[in-house]
CSV table of C-alpha atoms in Angstrom, one decimal:
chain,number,residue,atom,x,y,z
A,702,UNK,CA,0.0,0.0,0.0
A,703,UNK,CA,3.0,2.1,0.3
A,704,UNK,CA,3.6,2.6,-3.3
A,705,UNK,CA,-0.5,3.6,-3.9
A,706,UNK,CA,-1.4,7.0,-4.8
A,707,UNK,CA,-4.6,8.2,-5.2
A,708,UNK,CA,-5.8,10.8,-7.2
A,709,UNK,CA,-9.2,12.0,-6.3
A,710,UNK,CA,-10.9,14.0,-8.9
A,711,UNK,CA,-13.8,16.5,-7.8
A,712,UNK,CA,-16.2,17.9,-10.6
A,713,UNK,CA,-17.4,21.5,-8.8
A,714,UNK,CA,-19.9,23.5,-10.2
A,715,UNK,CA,-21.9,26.6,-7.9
A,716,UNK,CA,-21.2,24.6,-4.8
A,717,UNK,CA,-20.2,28.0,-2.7
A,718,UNK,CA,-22.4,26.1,0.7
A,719,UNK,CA,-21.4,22.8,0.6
A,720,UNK,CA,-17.7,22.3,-1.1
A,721,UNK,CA,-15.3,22.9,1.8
A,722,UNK,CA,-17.3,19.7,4.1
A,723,UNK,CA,-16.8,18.2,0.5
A,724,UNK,CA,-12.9,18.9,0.7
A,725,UNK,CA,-12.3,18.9,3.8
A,726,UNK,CA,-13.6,15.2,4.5
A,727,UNK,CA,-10.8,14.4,1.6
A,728,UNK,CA,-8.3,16.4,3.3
A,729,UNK,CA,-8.5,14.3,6.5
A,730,UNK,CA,-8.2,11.0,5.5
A,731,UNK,CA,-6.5,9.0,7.0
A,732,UNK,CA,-4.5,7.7,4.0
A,733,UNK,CA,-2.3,10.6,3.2
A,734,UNK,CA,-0.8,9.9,-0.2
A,735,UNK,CA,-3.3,11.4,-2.1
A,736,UNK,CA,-3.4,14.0,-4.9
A,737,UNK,CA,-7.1,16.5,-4.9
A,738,UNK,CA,-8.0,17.6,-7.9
A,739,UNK,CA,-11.3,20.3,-8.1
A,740,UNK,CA,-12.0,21.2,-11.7
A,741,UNK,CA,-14.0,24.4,-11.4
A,742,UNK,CA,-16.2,23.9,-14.5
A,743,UNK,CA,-17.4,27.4,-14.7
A,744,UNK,CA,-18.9,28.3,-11.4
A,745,UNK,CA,-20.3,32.0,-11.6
A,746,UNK,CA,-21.1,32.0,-7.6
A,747,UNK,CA,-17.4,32.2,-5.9
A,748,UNK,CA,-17.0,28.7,-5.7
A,749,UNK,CA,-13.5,29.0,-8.3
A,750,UNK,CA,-12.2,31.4,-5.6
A,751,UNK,CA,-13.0,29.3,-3.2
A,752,UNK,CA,-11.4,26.3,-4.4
A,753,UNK,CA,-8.0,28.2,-4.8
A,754,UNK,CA,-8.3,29.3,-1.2
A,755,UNK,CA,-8.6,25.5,-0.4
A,756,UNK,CA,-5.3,24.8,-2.3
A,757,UNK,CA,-3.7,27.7,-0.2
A,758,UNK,CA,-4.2,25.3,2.8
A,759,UNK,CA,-3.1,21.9,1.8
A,760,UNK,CA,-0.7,21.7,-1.0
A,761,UNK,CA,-1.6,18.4,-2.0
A,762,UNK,CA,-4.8,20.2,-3.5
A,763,UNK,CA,-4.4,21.5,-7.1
A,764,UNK,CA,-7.3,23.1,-8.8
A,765,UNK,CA,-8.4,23.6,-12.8
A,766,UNK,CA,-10.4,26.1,-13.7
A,767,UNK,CA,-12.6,25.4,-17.3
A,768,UNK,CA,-15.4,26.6,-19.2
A,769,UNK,CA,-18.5,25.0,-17.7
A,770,UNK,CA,-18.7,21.8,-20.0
A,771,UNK,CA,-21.1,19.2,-17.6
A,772,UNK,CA,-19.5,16.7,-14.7
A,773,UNK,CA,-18.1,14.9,-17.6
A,774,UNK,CA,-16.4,17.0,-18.9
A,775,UNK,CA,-14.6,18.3,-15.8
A,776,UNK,CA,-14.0,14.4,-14.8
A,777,UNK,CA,-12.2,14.2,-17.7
A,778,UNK,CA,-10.1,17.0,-17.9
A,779,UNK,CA,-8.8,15.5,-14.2
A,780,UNK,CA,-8.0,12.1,-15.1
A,781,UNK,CA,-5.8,13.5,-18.1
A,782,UNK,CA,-4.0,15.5,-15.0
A,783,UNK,CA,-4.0,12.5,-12.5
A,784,UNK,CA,-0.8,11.1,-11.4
A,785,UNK,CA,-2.1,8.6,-8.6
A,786,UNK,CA,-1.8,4.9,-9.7
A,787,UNK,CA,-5.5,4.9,-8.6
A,788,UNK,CA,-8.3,7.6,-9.3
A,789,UNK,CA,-11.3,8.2,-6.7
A,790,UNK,CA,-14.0,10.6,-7.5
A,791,UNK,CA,-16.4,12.8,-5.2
A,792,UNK,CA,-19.2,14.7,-5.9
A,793,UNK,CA,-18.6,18.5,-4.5
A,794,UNK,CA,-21.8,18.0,-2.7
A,795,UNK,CA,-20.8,14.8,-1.3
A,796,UNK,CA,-18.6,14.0,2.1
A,797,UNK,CA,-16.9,10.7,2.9
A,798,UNK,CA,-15.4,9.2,6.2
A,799,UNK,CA,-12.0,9.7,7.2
A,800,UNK,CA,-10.9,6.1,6.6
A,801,UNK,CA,-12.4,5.4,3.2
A,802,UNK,CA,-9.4,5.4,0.9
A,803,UNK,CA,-7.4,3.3,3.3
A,804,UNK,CA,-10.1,0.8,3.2
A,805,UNK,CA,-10.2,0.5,-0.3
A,806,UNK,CA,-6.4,1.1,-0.3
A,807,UNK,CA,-5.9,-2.3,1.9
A,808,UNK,CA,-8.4,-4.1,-0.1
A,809,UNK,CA,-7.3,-3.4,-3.8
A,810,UNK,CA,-3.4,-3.9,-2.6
A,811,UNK,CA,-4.4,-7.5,-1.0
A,812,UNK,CA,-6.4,-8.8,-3.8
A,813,UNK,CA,-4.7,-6.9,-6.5
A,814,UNK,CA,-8.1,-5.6,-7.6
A,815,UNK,CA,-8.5,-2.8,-10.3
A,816,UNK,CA,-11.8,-1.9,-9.1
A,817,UNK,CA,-13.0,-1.3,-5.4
A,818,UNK,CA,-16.4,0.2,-4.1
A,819,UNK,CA,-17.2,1.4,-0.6
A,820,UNK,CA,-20.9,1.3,0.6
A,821,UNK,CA,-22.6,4.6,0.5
A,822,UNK,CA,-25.7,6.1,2.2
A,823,UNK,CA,-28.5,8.7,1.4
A,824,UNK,CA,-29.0,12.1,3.1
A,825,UNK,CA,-31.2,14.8,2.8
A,826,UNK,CA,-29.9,18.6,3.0
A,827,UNK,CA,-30.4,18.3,7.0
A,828,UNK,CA,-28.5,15.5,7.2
A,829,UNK,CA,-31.3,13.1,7.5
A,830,UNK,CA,-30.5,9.2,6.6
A,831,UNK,CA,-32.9,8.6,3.4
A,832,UNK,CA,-33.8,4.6,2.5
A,833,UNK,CA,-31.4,3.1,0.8
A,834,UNK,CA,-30.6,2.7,-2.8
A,835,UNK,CA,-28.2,0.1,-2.7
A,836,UNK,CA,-28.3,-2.3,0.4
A,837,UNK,CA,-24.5,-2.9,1.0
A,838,UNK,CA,-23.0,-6.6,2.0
A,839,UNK,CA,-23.0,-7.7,5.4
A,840,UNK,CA,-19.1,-8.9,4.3
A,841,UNK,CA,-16.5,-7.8,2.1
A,842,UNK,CA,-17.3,-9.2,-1.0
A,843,UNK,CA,-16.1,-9.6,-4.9
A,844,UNK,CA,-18.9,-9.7,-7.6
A,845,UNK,CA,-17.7,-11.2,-11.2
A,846,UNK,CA,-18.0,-8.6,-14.0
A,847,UNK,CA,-21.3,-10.5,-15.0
A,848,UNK,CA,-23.1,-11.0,-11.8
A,849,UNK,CA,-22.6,-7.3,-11.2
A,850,UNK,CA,-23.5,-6.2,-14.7
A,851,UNK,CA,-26.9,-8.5,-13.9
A,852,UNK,CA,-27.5,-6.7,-10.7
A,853,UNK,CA,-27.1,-3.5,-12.5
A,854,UNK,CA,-29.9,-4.5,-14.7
A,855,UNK,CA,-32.3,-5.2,-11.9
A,856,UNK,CA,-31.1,-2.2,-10.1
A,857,UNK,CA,-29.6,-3.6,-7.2
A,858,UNK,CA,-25.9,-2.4,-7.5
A,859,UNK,CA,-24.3,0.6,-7.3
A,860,UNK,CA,-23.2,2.3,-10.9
A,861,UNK,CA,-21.6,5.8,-9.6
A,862,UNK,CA,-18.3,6.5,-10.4
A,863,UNK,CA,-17.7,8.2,-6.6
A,864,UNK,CA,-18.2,5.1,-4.9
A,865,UNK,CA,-14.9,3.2,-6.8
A,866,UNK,CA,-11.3,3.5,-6.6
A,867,UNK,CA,-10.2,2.6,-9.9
A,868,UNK,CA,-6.8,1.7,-11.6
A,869,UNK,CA,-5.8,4.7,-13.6
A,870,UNK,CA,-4.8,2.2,-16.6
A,871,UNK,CA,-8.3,1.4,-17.3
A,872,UNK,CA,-8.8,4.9,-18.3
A,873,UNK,CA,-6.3,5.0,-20.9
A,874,UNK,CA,-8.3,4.7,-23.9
A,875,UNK,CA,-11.9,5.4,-22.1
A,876,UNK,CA,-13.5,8.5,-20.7
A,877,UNK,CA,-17.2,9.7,-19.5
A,878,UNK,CA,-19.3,10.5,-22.0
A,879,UNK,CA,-20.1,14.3,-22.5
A,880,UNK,CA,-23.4,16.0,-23.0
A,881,UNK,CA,-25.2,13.4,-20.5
A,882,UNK,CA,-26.2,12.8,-17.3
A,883,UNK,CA,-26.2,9.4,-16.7
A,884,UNK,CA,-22.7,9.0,-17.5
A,885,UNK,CA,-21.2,6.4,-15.0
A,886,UNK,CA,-23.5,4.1,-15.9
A,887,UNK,CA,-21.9,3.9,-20.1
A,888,UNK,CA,-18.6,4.2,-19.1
A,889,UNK,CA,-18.9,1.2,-16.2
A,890,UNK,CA,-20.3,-1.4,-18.2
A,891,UNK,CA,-17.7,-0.9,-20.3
A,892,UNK,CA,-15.4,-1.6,-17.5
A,893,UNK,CA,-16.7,-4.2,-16.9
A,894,UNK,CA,-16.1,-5.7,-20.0
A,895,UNK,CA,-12.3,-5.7,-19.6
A,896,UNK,CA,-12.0,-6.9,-16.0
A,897,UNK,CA,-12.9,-9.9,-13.9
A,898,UNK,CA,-15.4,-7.6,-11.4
A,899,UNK,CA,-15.7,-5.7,-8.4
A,900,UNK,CA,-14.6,-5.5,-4.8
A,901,UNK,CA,-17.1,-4.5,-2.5
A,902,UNK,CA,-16.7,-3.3,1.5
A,903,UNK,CA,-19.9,-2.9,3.6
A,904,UNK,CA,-19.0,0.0,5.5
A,905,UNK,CA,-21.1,2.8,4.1
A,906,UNK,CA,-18.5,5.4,4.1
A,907,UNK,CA,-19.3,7.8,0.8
A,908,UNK,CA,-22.3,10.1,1.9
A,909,UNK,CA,-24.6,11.2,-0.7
A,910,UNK,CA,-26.1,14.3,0.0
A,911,UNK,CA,-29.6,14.3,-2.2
A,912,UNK,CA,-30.2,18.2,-3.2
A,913,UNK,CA,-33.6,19.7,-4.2
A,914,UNK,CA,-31.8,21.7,-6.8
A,915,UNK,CA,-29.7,19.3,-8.6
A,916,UNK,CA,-29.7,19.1,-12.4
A,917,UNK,CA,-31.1,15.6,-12.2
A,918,UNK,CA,-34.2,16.5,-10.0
A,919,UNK,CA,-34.8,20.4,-11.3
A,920,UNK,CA,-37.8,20.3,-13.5
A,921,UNK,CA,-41.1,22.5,-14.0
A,922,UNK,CA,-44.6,21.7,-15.2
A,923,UNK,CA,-43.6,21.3,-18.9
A,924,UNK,CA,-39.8,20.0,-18.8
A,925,UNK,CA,-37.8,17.6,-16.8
A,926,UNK,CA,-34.5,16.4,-16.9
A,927,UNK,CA,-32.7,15.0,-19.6
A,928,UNK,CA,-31.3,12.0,-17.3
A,929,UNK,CA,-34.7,10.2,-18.2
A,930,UNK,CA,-33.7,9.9,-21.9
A,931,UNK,CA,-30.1,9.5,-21.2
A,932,UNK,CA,-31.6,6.3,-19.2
A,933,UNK,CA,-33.5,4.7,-21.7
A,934,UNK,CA,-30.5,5.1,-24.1
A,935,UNK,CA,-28.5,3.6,-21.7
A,936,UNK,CA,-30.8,0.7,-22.0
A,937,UNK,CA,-30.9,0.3,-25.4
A,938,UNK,CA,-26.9,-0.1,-25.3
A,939,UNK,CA,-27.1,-2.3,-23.1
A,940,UNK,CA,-29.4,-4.6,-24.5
A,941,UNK,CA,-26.6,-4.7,-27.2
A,942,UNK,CA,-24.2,-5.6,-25.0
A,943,UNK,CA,-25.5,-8.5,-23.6
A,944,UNK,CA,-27.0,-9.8,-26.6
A,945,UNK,CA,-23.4,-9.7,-27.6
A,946,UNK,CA,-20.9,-10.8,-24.6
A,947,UNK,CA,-23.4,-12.0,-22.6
A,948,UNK,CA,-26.5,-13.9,-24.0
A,949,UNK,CA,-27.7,-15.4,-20.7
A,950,UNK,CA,-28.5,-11.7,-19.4
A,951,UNK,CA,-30.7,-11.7,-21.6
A,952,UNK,CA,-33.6,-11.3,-20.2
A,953,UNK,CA,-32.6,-9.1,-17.2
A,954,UNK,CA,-31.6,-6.4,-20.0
A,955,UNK,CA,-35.2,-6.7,-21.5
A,956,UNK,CA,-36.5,-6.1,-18.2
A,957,UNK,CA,-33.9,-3.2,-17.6
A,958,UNK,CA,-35.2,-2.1,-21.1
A,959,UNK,CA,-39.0,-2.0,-20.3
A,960,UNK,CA,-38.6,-0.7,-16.5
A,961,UNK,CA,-36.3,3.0,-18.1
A,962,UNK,CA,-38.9,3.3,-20.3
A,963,UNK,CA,-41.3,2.8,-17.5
A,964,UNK,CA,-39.7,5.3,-15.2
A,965,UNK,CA,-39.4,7.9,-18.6
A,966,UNK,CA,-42.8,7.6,-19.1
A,967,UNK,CA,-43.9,8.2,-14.9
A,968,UNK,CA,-42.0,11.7,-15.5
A,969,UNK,CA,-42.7,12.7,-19.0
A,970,UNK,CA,-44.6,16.4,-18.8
A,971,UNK,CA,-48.2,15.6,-20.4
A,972,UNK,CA,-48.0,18.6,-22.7
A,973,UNK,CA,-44.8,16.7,-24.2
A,974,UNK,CA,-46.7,13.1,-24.8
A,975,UNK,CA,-47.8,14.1,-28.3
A,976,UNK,CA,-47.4,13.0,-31.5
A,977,UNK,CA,-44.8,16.0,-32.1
A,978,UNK,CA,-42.3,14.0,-29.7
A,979,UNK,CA,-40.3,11.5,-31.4
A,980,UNK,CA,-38.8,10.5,-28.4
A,981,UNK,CA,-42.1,9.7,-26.7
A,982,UNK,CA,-43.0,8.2,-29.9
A,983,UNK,CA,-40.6,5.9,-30.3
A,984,UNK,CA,-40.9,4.7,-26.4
A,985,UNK,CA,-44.8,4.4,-27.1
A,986,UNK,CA,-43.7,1.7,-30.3
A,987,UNK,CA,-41.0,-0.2,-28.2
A,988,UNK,CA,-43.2,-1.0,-25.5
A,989,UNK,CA,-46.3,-2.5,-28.0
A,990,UNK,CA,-43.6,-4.3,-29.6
A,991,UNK,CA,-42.6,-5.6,-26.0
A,992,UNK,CA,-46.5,-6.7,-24.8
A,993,UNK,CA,-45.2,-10.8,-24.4
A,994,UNK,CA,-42.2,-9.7,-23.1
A,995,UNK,CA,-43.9,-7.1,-20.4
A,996,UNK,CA,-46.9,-10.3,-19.6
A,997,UNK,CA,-43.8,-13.2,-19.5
A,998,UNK,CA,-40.5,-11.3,-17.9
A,999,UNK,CA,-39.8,-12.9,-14.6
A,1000,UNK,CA,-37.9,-9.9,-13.5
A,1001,UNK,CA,-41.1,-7.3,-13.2
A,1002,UNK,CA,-43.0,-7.0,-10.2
A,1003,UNK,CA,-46.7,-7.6,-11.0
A,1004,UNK,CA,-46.9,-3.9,-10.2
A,1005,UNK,CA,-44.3,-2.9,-12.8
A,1006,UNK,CA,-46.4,-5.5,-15.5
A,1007,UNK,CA,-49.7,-3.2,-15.1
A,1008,UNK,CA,-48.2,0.1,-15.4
A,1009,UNK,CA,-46.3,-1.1,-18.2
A,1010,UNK,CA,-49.5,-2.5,-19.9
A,1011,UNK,CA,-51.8,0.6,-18.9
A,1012,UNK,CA,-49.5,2.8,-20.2
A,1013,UNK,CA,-49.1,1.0,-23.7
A,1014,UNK,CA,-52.7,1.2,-23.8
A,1015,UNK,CA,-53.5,4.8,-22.6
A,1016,UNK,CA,-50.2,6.5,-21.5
A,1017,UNK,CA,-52.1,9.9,-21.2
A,1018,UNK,CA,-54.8,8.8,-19.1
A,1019,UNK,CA,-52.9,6.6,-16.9
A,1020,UNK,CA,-50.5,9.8,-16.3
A,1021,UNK,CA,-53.0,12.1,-15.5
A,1022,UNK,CA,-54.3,9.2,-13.0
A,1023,UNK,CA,-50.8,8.7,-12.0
A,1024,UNK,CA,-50.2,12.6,-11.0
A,1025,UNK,CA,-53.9,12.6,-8.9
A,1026,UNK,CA,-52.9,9.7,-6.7
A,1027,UNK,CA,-49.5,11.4,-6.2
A,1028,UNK,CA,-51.1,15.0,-5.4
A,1029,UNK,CA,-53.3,13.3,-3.3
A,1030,UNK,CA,-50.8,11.1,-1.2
A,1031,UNK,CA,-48.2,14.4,-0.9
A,1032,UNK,CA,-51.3,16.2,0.6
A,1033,UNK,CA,-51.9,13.4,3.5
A,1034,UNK,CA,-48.6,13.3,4.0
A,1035,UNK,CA,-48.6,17.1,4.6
A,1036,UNK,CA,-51.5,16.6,6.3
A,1037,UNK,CA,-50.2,14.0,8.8
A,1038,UNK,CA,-46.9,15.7,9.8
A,1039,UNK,CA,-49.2,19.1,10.6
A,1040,UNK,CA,-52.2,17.2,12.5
């Protein structure tokens, strides 16, 4: 573990409030051989200045400062700069314990793994624990680059970049692709591909803080986020995938397929579900092509089966049933925490 060093790469964009607990929580580590590097990709609120006043205080803290290009862009511009023989990543809203990278130090050094995870949690702005996404191992534990890319499929393992230390050499000829906003998710299956799998530790060390005004949740009565088309094709390349290197996934990338496109169409504005959209059109068309493979899937929950089929049928009238029941439970929730 002596010879490991890490570089951790930190995309920040107008995080003035929250990006020193970010840095800070990477400053005190407890393994010390670690480069920080904060690409500033354009912030217009002081949060450049801010990050060269951070470098002032630790020298092992060097910071870029870019036209704002997206998360991608400014992950990429870091590992190009990254010395470390590993790179981490952390979100610049995000905080991590003090002994994560030694724990995924020791572990990649014993087993000679390229690719380690941490655990993580889910907060809310107050700090609040939120359910989990990902329910961590009760053991360390290494996942085969198949088994995990099958748990990716039925959502059960953890695709972000910030929860991975990762071998700088398998960066060499890949980076995240720009212009989206579900990147980790392209740029780890194809990972994947080129390595036997994952090393996982249970401790749920990397803290996700889950912001009201990030880019993946803003959205207004008639737009939402591009993530939810990003996440459909994502689907569609990995149906390719596994119809390609791995056949008997098969049906877990159908089912991956049919639940994005599931999840697109539970957010989809109504005044954008029209014939104009080619987007929503082309969803609409996959899914009555897919009608035996929404009934006979094992993978879908019977719930998932009838929204799937109600919404091939009558996608505008299930939504606007969709949005009453969820008006109405946000109301007695509302209602219950005031009575």
């Amino acid at each position: 573990m002596d010879e490991m060093k890490i570089s951790v790469i930190v995309p920040v964009y107008n995080t003035l409030h929250c990006l020193e607990r970010c840095v800070d929580s990477i400053c005190g580590q407890t393994f010390k051989d670690l480069e920080i590097i904060l690409v500033d990709d354009g912030s217009t609120d002081g949060t450049g200045r801010l990050c060269d006043k951070l470098a002032g205080q630790d020298e092992r803290i060097r910071v870029y400062h870019k036209e704002n290009g997206g998360a991608s862009s400014a992950r990429n511009l870091g590992i190009g700069k990254a010395s470390g023989s590993y790179i981490g990543f952390v979100d610049s809203d995000d905080y991590i314990d003090a002994d994560v990278y030694r724990k995924m130090a020791e572990l990649a050094t014993k087993g000679q793994y390229p690719v380690v995870q941490i655990s993580r949690d889910e907060r809310d702005e107050e700090g609040n624990r939120l359910p989990d996404v990902c329910v961590p191992p009760e053991k360390v534990r290494f996942c085969d680059s198949e088994t995990f890319l099958k748990e990716l499929l039925l959502h059960q393992a953890d695709c972000s970049f910030c929860t991975k230390l990762i071998r700088k050499e398998l960066f060499e000829k890949r980076r995240f692709p720009e212009g989206e906003l579900n990147e980790d998710f392209k740029l780890l299956v194809e990972l994947l591909t080129g390595i036997d799998g994952v090393a996982i530790l249970p401790e749920q060390g990397y803290h996700v803080v889950c912001r009201s005004d990030s880019t993946t949740r803003k959205r207004s009565a008639d737009s939402f986020s591009r993530v939810f088309l990003d996440i459909v094709e994502n689907a569609d390349r990995m149906q390719e995938i596994v119809d390609r290197s791995y056949p008997a996934l098969h049906e877990h990338a159908v089912r991956f397929n049919l639940y994005q496109r599931l999840d697109y169409l539970l957010h989809i504005p109504l005044s954008q579900m029209s014939g104009k959209n080619d987007f929503y059109k082309r969803v609409k068309r996959y899914l009555r092509k897919h009608i035996g493979d929404t009934v006979r899937n094992p993978y879908l929950t019977e719930k998932n089966k009838i929204y799937l089929l109600l919404l091939t049928a009558a996608p505008k009238s299930v939504r606007r049933v969709h949005g009453w029941k969820m008006r109405f439970a946000a109301r007695r929730q509302v209602d219950k925490g005031t009575g």
